[in-house]
Tab-separated table of C-alpha atoms in Angstrom:
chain	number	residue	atom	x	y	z
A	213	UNK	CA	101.568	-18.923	227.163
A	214	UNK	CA	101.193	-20.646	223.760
A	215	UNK	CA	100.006	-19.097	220.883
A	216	UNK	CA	96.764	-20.502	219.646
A	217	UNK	CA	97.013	-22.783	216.707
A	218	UNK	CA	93.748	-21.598	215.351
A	219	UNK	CA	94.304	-17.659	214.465
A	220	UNK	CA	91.332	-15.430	214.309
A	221	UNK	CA	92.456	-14.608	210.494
A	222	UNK	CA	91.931	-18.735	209.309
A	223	UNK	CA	88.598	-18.998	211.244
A	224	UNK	CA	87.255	-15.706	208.847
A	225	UNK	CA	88.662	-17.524	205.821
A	226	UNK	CA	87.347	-20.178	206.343
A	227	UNK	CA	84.250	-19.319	207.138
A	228	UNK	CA	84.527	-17.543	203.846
A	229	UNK	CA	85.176	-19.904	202.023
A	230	UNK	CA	82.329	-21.861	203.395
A	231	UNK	CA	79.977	-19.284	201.973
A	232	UNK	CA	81.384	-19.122	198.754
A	233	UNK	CA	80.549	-22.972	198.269
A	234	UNK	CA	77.461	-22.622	199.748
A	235	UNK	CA	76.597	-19.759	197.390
A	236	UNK	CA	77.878	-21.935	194.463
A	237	UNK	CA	76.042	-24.960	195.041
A	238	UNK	CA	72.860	-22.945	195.354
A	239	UNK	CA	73.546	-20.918	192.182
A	240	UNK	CA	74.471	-24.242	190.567
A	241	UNK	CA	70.625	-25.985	191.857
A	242	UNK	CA	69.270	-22.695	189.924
A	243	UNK	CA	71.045	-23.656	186.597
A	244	UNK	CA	71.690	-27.461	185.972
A	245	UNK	CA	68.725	-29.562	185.304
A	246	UNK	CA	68.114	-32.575	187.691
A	247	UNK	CA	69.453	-30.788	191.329
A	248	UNK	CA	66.257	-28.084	192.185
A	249	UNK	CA	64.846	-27.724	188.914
A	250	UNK	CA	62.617	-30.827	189.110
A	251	UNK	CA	61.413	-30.128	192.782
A	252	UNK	CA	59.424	-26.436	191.725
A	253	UNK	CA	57.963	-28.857	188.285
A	254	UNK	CA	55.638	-27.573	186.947
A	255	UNK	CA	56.521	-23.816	187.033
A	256	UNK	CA	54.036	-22.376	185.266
A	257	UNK	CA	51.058	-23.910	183.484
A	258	UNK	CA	51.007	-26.639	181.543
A	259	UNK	CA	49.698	-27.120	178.025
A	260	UNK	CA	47.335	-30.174	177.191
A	261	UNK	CA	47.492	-30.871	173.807
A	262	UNK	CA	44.236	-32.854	172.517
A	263	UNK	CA	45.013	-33.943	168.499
A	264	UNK	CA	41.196	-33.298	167.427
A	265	UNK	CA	38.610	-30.653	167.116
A	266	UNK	CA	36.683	-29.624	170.280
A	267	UNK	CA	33.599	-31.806	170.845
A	268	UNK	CA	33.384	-35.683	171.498
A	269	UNK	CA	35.003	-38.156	173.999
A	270	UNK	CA	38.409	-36.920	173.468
A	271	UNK	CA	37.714	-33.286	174.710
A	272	UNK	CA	35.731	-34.681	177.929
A	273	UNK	CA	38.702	-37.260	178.809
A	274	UNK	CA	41.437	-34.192	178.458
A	275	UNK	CA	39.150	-31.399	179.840
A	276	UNK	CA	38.084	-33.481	183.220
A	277	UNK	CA	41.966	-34.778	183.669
A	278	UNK	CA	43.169	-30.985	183.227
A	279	UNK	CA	40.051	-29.891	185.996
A	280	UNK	CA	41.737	-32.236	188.287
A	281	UNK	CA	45.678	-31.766	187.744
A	282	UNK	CA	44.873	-27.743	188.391
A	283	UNK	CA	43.731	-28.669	191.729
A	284	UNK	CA	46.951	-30.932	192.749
A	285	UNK	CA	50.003	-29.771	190.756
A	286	UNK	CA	49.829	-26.430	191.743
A	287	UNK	CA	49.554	-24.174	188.046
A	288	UNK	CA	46.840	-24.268	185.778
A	289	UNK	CA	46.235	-27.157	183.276
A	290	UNK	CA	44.585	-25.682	179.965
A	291	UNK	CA	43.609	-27.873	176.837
A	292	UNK	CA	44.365	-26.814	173.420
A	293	UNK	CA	43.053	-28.568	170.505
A	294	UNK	CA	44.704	-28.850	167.649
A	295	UNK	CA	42.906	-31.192	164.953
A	296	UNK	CA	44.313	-32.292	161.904
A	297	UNK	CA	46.388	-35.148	159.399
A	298	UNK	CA	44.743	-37.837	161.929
A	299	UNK	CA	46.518	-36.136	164.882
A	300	UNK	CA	49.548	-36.371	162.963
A	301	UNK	CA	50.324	-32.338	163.687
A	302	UNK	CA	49.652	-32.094	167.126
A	303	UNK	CA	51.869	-35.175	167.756
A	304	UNK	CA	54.402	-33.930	165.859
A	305	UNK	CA	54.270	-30.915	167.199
A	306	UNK	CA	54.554	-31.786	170.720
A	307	UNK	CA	57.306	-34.397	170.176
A	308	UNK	CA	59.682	-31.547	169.229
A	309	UNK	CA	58.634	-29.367	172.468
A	310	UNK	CA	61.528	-28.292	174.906
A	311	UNK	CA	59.272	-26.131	177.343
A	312	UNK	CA	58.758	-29.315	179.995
A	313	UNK	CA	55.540	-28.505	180.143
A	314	UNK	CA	53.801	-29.561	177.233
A	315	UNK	CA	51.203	-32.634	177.046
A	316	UNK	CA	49.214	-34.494	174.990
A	317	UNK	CA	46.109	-36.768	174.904
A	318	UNK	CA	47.399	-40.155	173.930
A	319	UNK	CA	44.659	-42.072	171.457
A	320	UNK	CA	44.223	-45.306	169.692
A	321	UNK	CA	44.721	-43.512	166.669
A	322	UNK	CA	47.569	-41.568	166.840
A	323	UNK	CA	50.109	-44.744	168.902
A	324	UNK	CA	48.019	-47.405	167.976
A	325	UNK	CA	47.419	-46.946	164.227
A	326	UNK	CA	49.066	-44.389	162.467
A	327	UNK	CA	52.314	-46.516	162.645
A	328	UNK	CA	50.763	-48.821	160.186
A	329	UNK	CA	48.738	-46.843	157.715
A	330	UNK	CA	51.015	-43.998	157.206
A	331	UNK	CA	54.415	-44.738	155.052
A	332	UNK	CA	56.036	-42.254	156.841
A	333	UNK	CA	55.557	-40.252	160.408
A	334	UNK	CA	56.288	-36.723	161.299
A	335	UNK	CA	56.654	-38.638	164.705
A	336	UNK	CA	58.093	-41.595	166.541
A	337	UNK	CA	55.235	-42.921	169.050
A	338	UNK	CA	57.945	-44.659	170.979
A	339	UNK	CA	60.946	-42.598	170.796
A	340	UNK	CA	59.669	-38.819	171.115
A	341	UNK	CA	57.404	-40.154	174.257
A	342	UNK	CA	57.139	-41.428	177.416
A	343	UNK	CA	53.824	-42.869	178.583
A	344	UNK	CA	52.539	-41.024	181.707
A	345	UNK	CA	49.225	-42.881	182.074
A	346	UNK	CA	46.252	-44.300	180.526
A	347	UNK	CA	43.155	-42.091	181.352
A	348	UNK	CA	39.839	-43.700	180.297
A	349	UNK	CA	38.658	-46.309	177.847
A	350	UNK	CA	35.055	-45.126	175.864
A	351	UNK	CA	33.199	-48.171	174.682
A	352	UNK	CA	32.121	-48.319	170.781
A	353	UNK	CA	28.320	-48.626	170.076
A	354	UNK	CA	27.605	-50.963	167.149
A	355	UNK	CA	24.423	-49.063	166.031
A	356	UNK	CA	22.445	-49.736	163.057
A	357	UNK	CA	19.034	-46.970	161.680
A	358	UNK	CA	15.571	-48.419	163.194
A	359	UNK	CA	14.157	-49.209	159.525
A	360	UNK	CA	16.983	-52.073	159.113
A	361	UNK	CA	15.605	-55.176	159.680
A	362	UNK	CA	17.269	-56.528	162.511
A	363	UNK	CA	17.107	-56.155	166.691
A	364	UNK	CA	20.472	-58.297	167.365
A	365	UNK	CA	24.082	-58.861	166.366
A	366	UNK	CA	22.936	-62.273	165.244
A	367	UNK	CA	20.491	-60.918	163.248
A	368	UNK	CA	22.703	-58.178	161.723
A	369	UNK	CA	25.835	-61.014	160.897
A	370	UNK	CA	22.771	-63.228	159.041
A	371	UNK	CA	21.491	-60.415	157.032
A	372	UNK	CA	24.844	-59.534	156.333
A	373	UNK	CA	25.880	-62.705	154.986
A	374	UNK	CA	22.775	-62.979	152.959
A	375	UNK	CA	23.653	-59.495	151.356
A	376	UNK	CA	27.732	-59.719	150.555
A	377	UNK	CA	28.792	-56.163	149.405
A	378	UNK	CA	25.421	-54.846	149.407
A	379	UNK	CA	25.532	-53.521	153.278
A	380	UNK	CA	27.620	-50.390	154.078
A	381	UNK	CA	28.888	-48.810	157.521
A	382	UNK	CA	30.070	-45.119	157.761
A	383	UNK	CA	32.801	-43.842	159.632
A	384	UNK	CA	34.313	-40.411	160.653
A	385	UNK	CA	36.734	-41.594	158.296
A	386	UNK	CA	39.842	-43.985	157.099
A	387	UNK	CA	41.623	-44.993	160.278
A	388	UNK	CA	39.114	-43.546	162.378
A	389	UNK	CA	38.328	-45.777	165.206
A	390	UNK	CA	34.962	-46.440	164.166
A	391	UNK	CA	36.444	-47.706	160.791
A	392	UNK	CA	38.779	-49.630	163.100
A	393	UNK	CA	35.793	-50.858	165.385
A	394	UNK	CA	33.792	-52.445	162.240
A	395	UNK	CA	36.714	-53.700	160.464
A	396	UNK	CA	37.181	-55.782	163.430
A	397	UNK	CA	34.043	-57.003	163.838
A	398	UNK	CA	33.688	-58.165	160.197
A	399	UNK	CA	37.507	-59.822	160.930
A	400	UNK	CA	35.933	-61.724	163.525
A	401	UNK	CA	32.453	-62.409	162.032
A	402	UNK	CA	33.715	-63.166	158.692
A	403	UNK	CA	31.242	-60.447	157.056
A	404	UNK	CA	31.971	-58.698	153.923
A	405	UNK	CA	30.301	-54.600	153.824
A	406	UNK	CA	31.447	-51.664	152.168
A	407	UNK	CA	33.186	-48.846	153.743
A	408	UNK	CA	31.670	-45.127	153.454
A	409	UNK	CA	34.147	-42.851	154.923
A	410	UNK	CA	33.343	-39.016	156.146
A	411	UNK	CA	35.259	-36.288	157.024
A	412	UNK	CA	34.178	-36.322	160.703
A	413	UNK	CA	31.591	-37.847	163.339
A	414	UNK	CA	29.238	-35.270	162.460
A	415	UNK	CA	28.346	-35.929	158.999
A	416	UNK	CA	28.281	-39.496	159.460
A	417	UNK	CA	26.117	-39.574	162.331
A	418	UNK	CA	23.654	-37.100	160.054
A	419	UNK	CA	23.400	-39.688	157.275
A	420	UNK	CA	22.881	-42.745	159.932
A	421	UNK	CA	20.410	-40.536	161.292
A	422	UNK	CA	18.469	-40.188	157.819
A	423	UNK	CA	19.631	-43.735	156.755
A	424	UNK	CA	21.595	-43.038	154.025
A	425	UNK	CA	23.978	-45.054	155.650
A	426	UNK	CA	22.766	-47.944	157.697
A	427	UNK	CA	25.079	-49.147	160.120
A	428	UNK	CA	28.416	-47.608	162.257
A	429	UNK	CA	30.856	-48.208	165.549
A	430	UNK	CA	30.773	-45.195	167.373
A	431	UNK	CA	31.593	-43.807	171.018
A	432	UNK	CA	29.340	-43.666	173.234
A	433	UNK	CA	29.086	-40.900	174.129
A	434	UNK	CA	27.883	-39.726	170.878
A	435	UNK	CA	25.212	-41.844	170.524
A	436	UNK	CA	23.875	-42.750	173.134
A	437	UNK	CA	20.961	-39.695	173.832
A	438	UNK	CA	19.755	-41.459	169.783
A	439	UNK	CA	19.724	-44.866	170.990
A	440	UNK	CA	17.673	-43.776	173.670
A	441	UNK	CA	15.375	-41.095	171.578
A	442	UNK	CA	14.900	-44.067	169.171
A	443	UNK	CA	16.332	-42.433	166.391
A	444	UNK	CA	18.966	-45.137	165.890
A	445	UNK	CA	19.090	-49.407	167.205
A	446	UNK	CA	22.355	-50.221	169.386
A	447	UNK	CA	22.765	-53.699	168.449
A	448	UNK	CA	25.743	-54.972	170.503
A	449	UNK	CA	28.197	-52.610	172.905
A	450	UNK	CA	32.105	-53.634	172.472
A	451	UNK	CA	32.283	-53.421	176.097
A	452	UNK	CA	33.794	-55.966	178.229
A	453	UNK	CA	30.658	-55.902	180.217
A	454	UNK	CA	27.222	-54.202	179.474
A	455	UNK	CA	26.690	-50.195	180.182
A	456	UNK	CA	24.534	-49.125	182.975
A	457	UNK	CA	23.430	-47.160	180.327
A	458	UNK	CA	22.202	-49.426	178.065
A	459	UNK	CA	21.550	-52.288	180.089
A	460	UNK	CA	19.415	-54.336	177.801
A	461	UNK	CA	21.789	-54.117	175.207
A	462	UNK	CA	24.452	-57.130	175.147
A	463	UNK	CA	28.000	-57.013	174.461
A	464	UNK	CA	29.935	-58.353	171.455
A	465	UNK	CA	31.685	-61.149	173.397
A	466	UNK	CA	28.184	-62.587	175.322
A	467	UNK	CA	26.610	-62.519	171.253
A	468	UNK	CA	29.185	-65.191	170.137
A	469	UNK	CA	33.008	-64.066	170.418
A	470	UNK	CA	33.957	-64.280	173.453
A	471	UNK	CA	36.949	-62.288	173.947
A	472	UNK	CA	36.021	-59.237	172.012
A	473	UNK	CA	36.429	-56.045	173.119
A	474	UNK	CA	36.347	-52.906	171.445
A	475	UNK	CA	36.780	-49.447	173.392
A	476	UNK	CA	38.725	-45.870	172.016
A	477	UNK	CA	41.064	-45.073	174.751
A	478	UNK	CA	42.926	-41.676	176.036
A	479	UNK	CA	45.902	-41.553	177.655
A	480	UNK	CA	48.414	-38.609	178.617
A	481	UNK	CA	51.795	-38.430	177.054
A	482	UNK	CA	54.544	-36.155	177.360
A	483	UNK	CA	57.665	-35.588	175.189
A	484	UNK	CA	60.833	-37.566	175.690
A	485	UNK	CA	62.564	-34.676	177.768
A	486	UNK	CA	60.674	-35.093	180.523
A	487	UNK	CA	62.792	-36.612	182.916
A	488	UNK	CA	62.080	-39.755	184.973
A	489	UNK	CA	61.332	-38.008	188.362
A	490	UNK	CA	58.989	-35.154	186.363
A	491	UNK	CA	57.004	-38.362	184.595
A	492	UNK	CA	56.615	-40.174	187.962
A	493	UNK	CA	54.863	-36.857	189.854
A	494	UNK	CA	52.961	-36.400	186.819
A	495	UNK	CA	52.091	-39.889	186.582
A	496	UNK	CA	51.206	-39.867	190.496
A	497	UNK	CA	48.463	-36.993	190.181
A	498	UNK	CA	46.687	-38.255	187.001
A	499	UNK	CA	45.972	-41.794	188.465
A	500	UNK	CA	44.242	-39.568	191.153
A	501	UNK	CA	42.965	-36.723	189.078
A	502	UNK	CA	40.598	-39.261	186.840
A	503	UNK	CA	39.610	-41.194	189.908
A	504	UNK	CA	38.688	-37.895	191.607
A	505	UNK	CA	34.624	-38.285	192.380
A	506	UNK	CA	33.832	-35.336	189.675
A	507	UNK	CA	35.821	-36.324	187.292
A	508	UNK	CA	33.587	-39.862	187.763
A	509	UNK	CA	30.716	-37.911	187.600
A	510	UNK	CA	31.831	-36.637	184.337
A	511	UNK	CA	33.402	-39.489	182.395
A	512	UNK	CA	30.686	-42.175	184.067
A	513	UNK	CA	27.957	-39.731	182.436
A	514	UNK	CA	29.581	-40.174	179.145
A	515	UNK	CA	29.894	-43.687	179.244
A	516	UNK	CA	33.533	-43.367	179.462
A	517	UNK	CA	35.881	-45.708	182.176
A	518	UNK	CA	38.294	-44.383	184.330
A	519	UNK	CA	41.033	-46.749	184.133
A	520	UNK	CA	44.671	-45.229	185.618
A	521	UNK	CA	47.514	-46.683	185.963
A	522	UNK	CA	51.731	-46.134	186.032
A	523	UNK	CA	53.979	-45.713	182.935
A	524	UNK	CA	54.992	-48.896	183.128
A	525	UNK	CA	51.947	-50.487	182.623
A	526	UNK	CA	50.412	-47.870	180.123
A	527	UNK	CA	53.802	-48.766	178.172
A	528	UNK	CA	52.604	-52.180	177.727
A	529	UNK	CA	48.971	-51.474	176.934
A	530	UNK	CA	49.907	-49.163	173.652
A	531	UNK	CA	52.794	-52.466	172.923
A	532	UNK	CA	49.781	-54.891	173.241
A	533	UNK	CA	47.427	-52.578	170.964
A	534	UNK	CA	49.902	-51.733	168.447
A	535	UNK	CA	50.636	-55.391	168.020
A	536	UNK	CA	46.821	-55.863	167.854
A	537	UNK	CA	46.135	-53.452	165.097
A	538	UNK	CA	48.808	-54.211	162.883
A	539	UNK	CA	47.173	-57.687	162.382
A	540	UNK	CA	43.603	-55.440	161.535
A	541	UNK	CA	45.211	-52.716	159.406
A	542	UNK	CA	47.360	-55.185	156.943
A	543	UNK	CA	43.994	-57.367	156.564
A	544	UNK	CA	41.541	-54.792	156.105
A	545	UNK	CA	44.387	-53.133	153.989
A	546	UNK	CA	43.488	-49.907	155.734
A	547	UNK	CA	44.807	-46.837	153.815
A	548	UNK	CA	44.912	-43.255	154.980
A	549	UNK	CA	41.977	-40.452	153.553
């Protein structure tokens, strides 16, 4: 009888050596990035990052997304503000992160506008990012104090004109969006007024209050329990189309410039190391995390729009903006405080 060709000896090395590979590859899925790693993402909780102090539209965009994410992504999403230089730290910051899970809230400001009024950045808005997705646009209020003479942005432009240099508007300060917001309406109305800058919403909105200054652009959200207390007169909303809010109160665009629109907007960002598949997940659950019916409830409340949408096409929007504010900034010959 023939010997078998297959001894009992080769099948146990064999099967030996099978296990060693098998071991390997699943040591190997433990170590190199990009074969398990990305499938556990997140594995523990993830910072938010928001580039301002707590309070105002930037903390209720970030805190309502990070509500949400908890809920899908399986670990905690916590915000952690961290104010100062016009965002400028936190950016910075954030763009030299290697943990993968680091974020930050994305802002006109610090993509949009910083490029062009700082000489030099601690930070590269294009290169030490990648766009995850925009999150909500917050309309700005053109408001002006009750004991101004005028109900109407037509009204406002006329006395304006009458009164070259002798009108002001406050701001939280230089290259604050409300500097950005009026600054681009007297661009487009062909208005001269002076600029008062503060060191934050708050102080400015106490001086509009008492009427040492008599006119702003702020969000919304800020304002909007004074325009309805009568404390202060919302003259125009730069709104595509008019707030349930305020729904007496026309838009920019319907008062003569068509076209106009001017909202702050928040988006998420994350640090260049993210990779591709890590962006797209994340991506995935914040398009559903701000369309989520509470976190509606909570961003409709503050006059803020859920908006969405991929990388891709958040990539584009900050493209289209910085191209938009460049134009503003060299005209205005915007400096930073």
């Amino acid at each position: 009888m023939q010997p078998s060709s297959i001894s009992p000896l080769h099948t146990f090395s064999q099967q030996r050596r099978d296990c060693l590979r098998a071991g390997a590859a699943l040591a190997l899925g433990g170590l190199l990035p990009g074969v398990h790693a990305e499938e556990a993402w997140p594995s523990r909780s993830v910072r938010f990052v928001v580039p301002f102090a707590p309070g105002g539209s930037s903390e209720i965009v970030a805190r309502s997304t990070a509500v949400e994410l908890t809920k899908t992504l399986g670990q905690s999403v916590f915000v952690d503000n961290k104010p100062g230089a016009a965002g400028n730290i936190a950016m910075s910051e954030v763009a030299r992160s290697t943990d993968q899970h680091t974020l930050i809230l994305g802002h006109i400001g610090t993509l949009a506008v910083n490029p062009y009024i700082f000489p030099k950045l601690p930070y590269d808005p294009v290169k030490d990012f990648k766009p995850v997705s925009l999150l909500a646009k917050v309309p700005s209020l053109y408001v002006v104090h009750p004991d101004l003479p005028v109900k109407n942005l037509k009204e406002f432009i006329a006395y304006a004109k009458a009164r070259p240099g002798n009108l002001s508007y406050g701001s939280a300060g230089n290259g604050s969006a409300g500097h950005l917001a009026f600054e681009y309406l007297k661009m487009t109305a062909e208005i001269f007024m002076l600029h008062v800058p503060y060191r934050g919403t708050g102080p400015m909105v106490n001086d509009l209050l008492s009427g040492r200054v008599p006119a702003s652009a702020i969000g919304a959200a800020a304002v909007i329990p004074f325009i309805k207390a009568g404390k202060l007169r919302c003259i125009a909303t730069g709104s595509v189309q008019r707030l349930p809010q305020l729904p007496d109160v026309p838009t920019v665009a319907e008062q003569g410039f068509p076209g106009f629109e001017m909202t702050q907007w928040y988006g998420m960002m994350a640090p260049s190391n993210l990779s591709d598949a890590q962006i797209a997940k994340l991506s995935a659950e914040t398009m559903k995390a701000v369309k989520a019916p509470e976190a509606l409830k909570r961003l409709t409340g503050d006059a803020a729009e859920a908006i969405g949408g991929t990388p891709e096409q958040f990539t584009q929007f900050i493209a289209s903006e910085q191209v938009r504010w460049k134009k503003v900034i060299a005209r205005a010959a915007i400096q930073p405080s």
